[in-house]
Coordinates of C-alpha atoms in Angstrom, one line a residue:
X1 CA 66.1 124.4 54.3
X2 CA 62.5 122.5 54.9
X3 CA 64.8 119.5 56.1
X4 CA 66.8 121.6 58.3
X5 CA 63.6 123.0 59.8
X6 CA 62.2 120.2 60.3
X7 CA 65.5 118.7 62.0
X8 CA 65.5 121.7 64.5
X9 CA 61.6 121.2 65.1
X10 CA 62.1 118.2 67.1
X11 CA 63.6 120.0 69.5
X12 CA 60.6 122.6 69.9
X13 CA 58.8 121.7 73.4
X14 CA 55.7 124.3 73.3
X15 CA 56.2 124.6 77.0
X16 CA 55.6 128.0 78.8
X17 CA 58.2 130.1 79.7
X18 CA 58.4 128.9 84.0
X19 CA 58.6 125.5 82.7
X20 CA 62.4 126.7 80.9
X21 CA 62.9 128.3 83.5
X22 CA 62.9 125.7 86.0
X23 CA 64.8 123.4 83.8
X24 CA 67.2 125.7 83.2
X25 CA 67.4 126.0 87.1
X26 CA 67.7 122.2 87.4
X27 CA 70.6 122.2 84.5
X28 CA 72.8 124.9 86.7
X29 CA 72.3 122.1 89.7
X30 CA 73.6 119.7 87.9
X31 CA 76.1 121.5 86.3
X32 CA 77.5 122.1 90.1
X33 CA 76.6 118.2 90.4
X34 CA 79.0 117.5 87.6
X35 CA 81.8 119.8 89.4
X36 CA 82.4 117.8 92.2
X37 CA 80.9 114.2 91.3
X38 CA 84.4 112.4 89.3
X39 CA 86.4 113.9 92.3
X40 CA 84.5 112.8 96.1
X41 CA 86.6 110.2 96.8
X42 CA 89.8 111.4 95.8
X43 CA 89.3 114.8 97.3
X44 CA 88.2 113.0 100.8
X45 CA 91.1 111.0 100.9
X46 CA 93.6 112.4 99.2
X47 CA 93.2 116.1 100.4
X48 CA 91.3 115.5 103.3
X49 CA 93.1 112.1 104.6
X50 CA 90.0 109.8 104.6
X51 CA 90.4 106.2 103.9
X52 CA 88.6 105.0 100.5
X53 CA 86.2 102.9 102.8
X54 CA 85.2 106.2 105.1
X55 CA 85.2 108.2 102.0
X56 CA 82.8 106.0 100.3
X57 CA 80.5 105.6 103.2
X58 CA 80.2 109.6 103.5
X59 CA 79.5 109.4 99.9
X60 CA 76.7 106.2 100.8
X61 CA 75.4 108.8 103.3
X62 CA 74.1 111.2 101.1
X63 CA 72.2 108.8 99.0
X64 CA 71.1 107.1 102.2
X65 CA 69.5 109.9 103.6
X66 CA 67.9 111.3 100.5
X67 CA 66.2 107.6 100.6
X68 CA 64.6 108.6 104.0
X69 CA 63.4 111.8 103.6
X70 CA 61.6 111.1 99.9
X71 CA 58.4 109.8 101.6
X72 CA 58.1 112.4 104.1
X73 CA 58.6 114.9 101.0
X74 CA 55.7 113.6 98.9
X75 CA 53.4 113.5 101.8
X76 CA 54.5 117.6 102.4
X77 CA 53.7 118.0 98.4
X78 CA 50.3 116.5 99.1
X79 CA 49.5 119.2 101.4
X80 CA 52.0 122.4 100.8
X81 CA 52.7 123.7 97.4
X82 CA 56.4 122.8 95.9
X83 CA 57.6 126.0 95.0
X84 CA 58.5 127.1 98.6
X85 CA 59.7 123.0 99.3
X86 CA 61.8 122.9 96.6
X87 CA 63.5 126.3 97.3
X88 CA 64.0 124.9 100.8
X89 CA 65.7 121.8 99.2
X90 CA 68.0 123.3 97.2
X91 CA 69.1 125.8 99.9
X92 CA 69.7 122.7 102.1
X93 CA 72.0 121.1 99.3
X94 CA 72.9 124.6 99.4
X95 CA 74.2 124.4 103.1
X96 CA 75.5 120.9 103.0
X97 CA 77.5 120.8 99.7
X98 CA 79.6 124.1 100.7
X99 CA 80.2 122.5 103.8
X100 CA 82.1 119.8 102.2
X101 CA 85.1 122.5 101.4
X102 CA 85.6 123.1 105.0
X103 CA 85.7 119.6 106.4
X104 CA 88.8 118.2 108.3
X105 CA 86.7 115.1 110.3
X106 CA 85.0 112.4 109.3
X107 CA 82.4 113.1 111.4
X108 CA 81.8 116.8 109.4
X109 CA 81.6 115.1 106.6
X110 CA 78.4 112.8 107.5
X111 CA 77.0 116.0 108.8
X112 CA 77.2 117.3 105.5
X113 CA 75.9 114.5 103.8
X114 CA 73.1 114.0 106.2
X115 CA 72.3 118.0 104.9
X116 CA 72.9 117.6 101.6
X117 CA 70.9 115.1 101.3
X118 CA 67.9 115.5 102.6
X119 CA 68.4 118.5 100.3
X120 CA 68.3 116.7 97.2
X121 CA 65.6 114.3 98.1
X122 CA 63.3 117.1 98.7
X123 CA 64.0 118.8 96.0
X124 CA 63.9 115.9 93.6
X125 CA 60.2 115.0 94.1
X126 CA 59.3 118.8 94.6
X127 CA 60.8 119.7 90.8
X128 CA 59.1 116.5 89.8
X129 CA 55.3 117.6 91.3
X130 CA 55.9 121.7 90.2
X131 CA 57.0 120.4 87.3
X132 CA 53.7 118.6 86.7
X133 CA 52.1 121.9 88.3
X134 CA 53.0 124.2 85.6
X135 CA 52.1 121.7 82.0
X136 CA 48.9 120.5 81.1
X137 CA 48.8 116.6 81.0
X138 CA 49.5 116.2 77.1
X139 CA 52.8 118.7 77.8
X140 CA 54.2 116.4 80.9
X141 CA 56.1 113.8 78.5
X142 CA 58.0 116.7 77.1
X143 CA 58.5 118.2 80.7
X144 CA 59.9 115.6 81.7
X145 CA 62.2 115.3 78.3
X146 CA 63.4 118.6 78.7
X147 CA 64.3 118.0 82.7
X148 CA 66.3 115.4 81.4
X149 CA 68.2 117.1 79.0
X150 CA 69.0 119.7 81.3
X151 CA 70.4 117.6 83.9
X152 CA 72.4 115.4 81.4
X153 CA 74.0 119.0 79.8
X154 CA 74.5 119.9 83.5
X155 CA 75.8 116.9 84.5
X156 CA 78.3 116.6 81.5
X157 CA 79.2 120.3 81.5
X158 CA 80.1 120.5 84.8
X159 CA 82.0 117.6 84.9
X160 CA 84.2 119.0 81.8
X161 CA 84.9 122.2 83.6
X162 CA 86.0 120.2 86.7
X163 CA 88.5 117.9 84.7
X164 CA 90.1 120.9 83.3
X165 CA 90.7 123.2 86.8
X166 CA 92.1 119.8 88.6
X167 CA 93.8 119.7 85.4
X168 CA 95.8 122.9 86.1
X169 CA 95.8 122.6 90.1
X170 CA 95.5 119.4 91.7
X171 CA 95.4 120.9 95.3
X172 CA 93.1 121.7 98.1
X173 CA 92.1 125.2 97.0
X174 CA 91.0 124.0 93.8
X175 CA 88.7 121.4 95.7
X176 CA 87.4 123.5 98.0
X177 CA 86.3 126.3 94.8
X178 CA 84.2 123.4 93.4
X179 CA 82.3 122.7 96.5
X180 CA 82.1 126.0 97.2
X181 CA 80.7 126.8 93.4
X182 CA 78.3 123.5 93.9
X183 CA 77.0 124.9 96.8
X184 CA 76.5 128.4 95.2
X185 CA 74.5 126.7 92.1
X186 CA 71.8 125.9 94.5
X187 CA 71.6 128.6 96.0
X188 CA 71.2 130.3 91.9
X189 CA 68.7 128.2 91.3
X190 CA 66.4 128.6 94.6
X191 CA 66.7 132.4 94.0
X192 CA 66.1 132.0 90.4
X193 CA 62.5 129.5 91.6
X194 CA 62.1 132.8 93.6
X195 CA 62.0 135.2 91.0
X196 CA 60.5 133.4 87.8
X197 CA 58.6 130.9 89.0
X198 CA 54.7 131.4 90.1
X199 CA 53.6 129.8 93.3
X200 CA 50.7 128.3 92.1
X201 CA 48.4 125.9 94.1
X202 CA 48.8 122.5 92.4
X203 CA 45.8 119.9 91.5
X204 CA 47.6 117.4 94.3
X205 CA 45.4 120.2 96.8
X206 CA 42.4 119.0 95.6
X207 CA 39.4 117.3 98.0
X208 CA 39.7 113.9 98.7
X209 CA 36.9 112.7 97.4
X210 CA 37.4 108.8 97.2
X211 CA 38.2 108.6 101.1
X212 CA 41.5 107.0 101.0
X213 CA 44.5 108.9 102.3
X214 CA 48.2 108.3 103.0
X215 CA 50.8 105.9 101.9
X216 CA 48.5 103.1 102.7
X217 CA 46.1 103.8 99.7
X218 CA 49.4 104.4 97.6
X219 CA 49.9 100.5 98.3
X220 CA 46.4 99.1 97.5
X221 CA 47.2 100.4 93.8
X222 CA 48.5 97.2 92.7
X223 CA 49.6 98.8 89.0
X224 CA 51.4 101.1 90.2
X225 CA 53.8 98.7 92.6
X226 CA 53.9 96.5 89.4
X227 CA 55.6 99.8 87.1
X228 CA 58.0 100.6 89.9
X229 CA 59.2 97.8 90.6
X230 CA 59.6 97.2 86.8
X231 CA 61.2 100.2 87.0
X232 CA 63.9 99.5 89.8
X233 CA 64.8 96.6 87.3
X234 CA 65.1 98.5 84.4
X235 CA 67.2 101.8 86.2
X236 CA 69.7 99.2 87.9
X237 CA 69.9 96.7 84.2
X238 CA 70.0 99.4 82.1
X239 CA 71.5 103.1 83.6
X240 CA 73.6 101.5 86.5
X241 CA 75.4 98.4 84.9
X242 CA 76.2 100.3 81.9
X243 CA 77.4 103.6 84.4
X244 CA 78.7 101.7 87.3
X245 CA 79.7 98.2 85.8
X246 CA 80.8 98.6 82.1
X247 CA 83.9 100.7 83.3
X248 CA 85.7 98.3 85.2
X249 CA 84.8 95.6 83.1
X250 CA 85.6 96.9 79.8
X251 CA 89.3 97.7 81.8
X252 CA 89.4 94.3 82.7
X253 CA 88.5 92.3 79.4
X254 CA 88.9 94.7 76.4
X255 CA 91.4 96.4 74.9
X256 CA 90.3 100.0 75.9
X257 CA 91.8 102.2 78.5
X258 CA 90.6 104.8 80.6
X259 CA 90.3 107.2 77.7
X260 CA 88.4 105.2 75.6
X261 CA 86.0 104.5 78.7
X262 CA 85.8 107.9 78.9
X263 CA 84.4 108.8 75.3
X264 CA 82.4 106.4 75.4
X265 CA 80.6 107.5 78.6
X266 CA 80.0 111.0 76.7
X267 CA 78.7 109.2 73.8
X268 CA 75.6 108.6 76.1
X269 CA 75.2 111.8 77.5
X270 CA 75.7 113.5 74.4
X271 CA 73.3 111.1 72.7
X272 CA 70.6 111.4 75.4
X273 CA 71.2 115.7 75.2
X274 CA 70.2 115.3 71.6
X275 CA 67.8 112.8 71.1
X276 CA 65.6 113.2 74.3
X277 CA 63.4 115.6 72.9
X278 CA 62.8 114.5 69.4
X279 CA 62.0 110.7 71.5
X280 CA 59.3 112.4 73.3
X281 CA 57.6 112.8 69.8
X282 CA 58.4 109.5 68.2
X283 CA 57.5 107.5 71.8
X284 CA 54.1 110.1 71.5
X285 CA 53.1 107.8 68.6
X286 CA 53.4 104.4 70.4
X287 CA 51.0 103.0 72.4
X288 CA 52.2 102.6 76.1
X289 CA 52.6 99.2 76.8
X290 CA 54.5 98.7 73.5
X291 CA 56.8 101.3 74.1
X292 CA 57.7 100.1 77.5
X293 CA 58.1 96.6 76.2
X294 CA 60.8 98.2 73.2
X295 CA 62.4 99.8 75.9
X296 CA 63.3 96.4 77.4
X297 CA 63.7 94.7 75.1
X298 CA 66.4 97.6 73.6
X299 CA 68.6 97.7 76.7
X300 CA 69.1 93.7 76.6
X301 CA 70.1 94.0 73.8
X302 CA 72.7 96.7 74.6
X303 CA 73.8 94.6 77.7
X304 CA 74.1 91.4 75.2
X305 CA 76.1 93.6 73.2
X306 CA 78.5 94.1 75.4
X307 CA 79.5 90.4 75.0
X308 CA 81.1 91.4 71.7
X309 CA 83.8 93.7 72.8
X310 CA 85.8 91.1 74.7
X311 CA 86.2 89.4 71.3
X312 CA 88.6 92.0 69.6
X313 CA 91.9 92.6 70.2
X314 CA 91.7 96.1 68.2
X315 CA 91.4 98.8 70.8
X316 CA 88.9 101.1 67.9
X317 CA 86.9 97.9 67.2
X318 CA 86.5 97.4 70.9
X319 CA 85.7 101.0 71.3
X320 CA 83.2 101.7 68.5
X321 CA 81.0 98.0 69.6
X322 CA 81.4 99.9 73.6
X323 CA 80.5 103.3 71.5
X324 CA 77.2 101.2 70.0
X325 CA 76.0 100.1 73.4
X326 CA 76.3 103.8 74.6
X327 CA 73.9 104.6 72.0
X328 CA 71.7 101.6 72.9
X329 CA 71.3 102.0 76.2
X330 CA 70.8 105.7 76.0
X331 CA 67.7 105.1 72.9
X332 CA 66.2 103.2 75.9
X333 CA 66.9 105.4 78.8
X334 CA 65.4 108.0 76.5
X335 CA 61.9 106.6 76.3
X336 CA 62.2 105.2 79.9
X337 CA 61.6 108.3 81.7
X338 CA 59.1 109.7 79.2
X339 CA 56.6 107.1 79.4
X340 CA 56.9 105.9 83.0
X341 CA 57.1 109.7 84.2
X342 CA 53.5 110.4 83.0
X343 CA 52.1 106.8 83.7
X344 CA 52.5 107.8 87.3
X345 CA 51.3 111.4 87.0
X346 CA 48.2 109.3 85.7
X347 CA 47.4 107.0 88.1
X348 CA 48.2 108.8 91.0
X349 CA 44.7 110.6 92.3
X350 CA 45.3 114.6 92.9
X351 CA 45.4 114.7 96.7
X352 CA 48.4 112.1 96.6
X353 CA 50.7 112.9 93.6
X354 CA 53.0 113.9 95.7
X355 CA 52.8 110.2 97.3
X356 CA 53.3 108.6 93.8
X357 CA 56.0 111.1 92.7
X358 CA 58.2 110.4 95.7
X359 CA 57.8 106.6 95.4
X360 CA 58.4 106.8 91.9
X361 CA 61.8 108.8 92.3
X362 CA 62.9 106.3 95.2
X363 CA 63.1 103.8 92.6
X364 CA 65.9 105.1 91.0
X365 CA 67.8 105.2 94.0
X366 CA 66.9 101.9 94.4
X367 CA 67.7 100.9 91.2
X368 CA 71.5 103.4 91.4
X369 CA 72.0 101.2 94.3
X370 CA 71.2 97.9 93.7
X371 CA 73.0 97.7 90.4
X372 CA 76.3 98.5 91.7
X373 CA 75.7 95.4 94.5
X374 CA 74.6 93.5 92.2
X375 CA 76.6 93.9 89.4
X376 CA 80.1 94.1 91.3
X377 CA 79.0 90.8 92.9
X378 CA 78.4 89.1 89.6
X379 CA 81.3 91.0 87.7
X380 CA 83.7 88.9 90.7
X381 CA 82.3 85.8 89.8
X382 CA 81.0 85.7 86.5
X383 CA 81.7 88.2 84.2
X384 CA 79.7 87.4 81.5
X385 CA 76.9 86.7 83.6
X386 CA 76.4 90.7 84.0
X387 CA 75.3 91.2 80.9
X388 CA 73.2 88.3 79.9
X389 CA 71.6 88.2 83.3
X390 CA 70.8 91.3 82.7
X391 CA 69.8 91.1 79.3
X392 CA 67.4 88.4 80.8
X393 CA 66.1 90.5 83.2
X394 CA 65.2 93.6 81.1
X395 CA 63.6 91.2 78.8
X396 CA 61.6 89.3 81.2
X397 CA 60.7 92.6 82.4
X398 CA 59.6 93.8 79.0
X399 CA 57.4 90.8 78.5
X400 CA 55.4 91.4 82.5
X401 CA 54.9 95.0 81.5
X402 CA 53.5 94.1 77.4
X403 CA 50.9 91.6 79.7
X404 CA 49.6 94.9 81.2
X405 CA 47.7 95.6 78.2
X406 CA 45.0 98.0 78.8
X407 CA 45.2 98.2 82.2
X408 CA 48.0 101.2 81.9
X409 CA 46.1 104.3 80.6
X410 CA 46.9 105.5 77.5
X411 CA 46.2 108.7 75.5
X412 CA 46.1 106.6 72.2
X413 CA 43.4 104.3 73.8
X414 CA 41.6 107.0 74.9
X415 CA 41.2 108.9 71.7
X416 CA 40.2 105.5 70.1
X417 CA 37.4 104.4 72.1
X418 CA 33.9 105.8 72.2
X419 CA 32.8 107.7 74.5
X420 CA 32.0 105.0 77.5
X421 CA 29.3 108.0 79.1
X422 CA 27.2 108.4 76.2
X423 CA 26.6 105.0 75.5
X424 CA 25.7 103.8 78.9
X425 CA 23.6 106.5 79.3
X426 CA 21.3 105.1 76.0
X427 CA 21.6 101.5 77.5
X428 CA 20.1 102.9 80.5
X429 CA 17.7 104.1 78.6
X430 CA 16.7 101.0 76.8
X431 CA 16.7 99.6 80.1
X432 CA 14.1 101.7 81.3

């Protein structure tokens, strides 16, 4: 019974109820996120009459816009607070993802991307900075744990139920209910931010004392342009090969089918959905630095074990070494988001978290896009070279972000060291 206890205490987060809440809000978005995702493409050109190229370019337009309108979110967070931003988000993704069940022109169909995108951008950053809003700085690793279990059991759940209602009827009318239920989960969750969450004034509202202001003081912090752009390496290496790349490839070159691709996909959500929270606790332990560098250094090896799969004829064999790097990859996605999330929160001064935030969370577009480019490029020429080019890159990665050293603050460090106040107080004193 103790073990059991102690099993089930990993998952315990300690945070205050709005904090659920607004997770709980961001898993019913993704849960409508998971209804129409496996299906775009087919329901734009197979019900709708799109070619695959215009299809994917509406689908390019969503992400493209949600690119633009971060910046311009984070500096709104730096001035407004992000309960009445993010409500306006998701009533935007709101507007443009219904929209989607009604179109008959391409041109419709770019308007509702260009919608329901700029709906998700701003409300990606403005969960991120309310998020930070409602926890106290030693609670934000596990805030941002338990936003990422939500939108992985969103995501997956969502998905599942989709599968099963194309399952029974593959025709318009069942498209145009899952848009039409994806649009109505943001409009749940905006009323549900209405209702439970409190519109407090965030510490981004703060004076700004130091004197520097905008996205031009966001880019004189050299640390920072160092983690995301460690981070665009590490989302596009890690999450994007292994989402976008290993698919086709494992098609290509192993003995598994669609089905097998398919399990072993779940294998990583599930896996993340159970461990996420019980990482925030083991990664709590670690200093910083060395728990970025693990996380490197545990997706190349993932990507590197990838080479293995090719090498057995046996569709299980190929399946459970697949299955292994789903567990990999997801170990290291796991501490990824944990410890970068509040890095950021840390360096970022008050008056411009919203800044940091939104250049953080353009990253992983970046990172969603360029591993797809970069990967599908490779995977034409070289498929091998996918995974240990990756590998390499996640470990050379690793190895820049161990060199940081002390320069990325860390609770641990902080907790070790002696008061640095005190003591220069009594040199002064000497001194005079």
């Amino acid at each position: 019974m103790e073990s059991l206890a102690r099993v089930f205490g990993g998952w315990r987060t300690g945070l205050s109820g709005p904090v659920v809440v607004l997770q709980a809000g961001t898993a019913v978005n993704y849960f409508g996120t998971g209804l129409i995702l496996p299906f775009e493409i087919i329901y734009l050109h197979q019900a709708r009459g799109f070619s695959t190229a215009t299809a994917g370019l509406v689908l390019a337009a969503v992400m493209a816009t949600a690119a633009v309108v971060t910046p311009p979110s984070g500096a709104l967070l730096d001035r407004f607070r992000a309960k009445p931003i993010l409500i306006t988000g998701n009533l935007a993704s709101a507007l443009g993802y219904g929209g989607f069940a009604f179109v008959e022109r391409p041109w419709q169909a770019f308007v509702c991307s260009a919608v329901g995108g700029a709906g998700f951008g701003v409300a990606s950053t403005a969960n991120q900075v309310l998020s930070l809003t409602l926890v106290s700085v030693e609670q934000r690793a596990s805030s941002i744990a338990l936003r990422r279990v939500a939108g992985n059991l969103g995501l997956g759940s969502g998905a599942t139920v989709a599968g099963f209602v194309i399952a029974a009827a593959n025709d318009l009318r069942a498209y145009q209910a899952l848009y039409l239920l994806d649009g109505a989960t943001f409009g749940a969750c905006a009323l549900v931010l209405l209702v439970g969450i409190p519109n407090l004034r965030s510490t981004n509202a703060a004076p700004e004392s130091d004197g520097r202001t905008g996205f031009r003081a966001v880019a004189h912090d050299r640390l920072f342009l160092v983690l995301i752009a460690a981070n665009i390496v590490l989302i596009m290496t890690g999450g994007a090969f292994f989402s976008n790349i290993l698919p086709p490839f494992a098609k290509a070159h192993t003995p598994g089918g669609p089905g097998e691709i398919g399990i072993v996909i779940f294998i990583n959500t599930l896996f993340i959905v159970v461990a996420q929270l019980p990482a925030t606790r083991v990664v709590s332990r670690m200093r910083r630095t060395h728990a970025l560098a693990a996380t490197s250094a545990v997706f190349a090896i993932g990507l590197l074990a990838v080479l293995l799969a090719p090498l057995t004829t046996s569709t299980l064999t190929a399946t459970a070494v697949l299955a292994g790097v789903a567990i990999v990859i997801a170990i290291g996605e796991c501490a990824q988001f944990i410890v970068l999330g509040p890095i950021v929160a840390d360096l970022a001064p008050p008056h411009l978290l919203g800044r940091y935030m939104s250049l953080y969370g353009l990253t992983f577009m970046a990172g969603v896009a360029l591993g797809p480019a970069v990967g599908g490029a490779l995977l034409a020429t070289s498929p091998d070279a996918v995974w240990w080019g990756g590998a390499l890159a996640a470990a050379l990665t690793g190895v820049g972000l161990l060199r940081l050293g002390d320069r990325i603050p860390d609770p641990l460090l902080q907790t070790q060291r002696p008061a640095p106040r005190a003591t220069s107080a009594a040199d002064q004193q000497g001194r005079d």
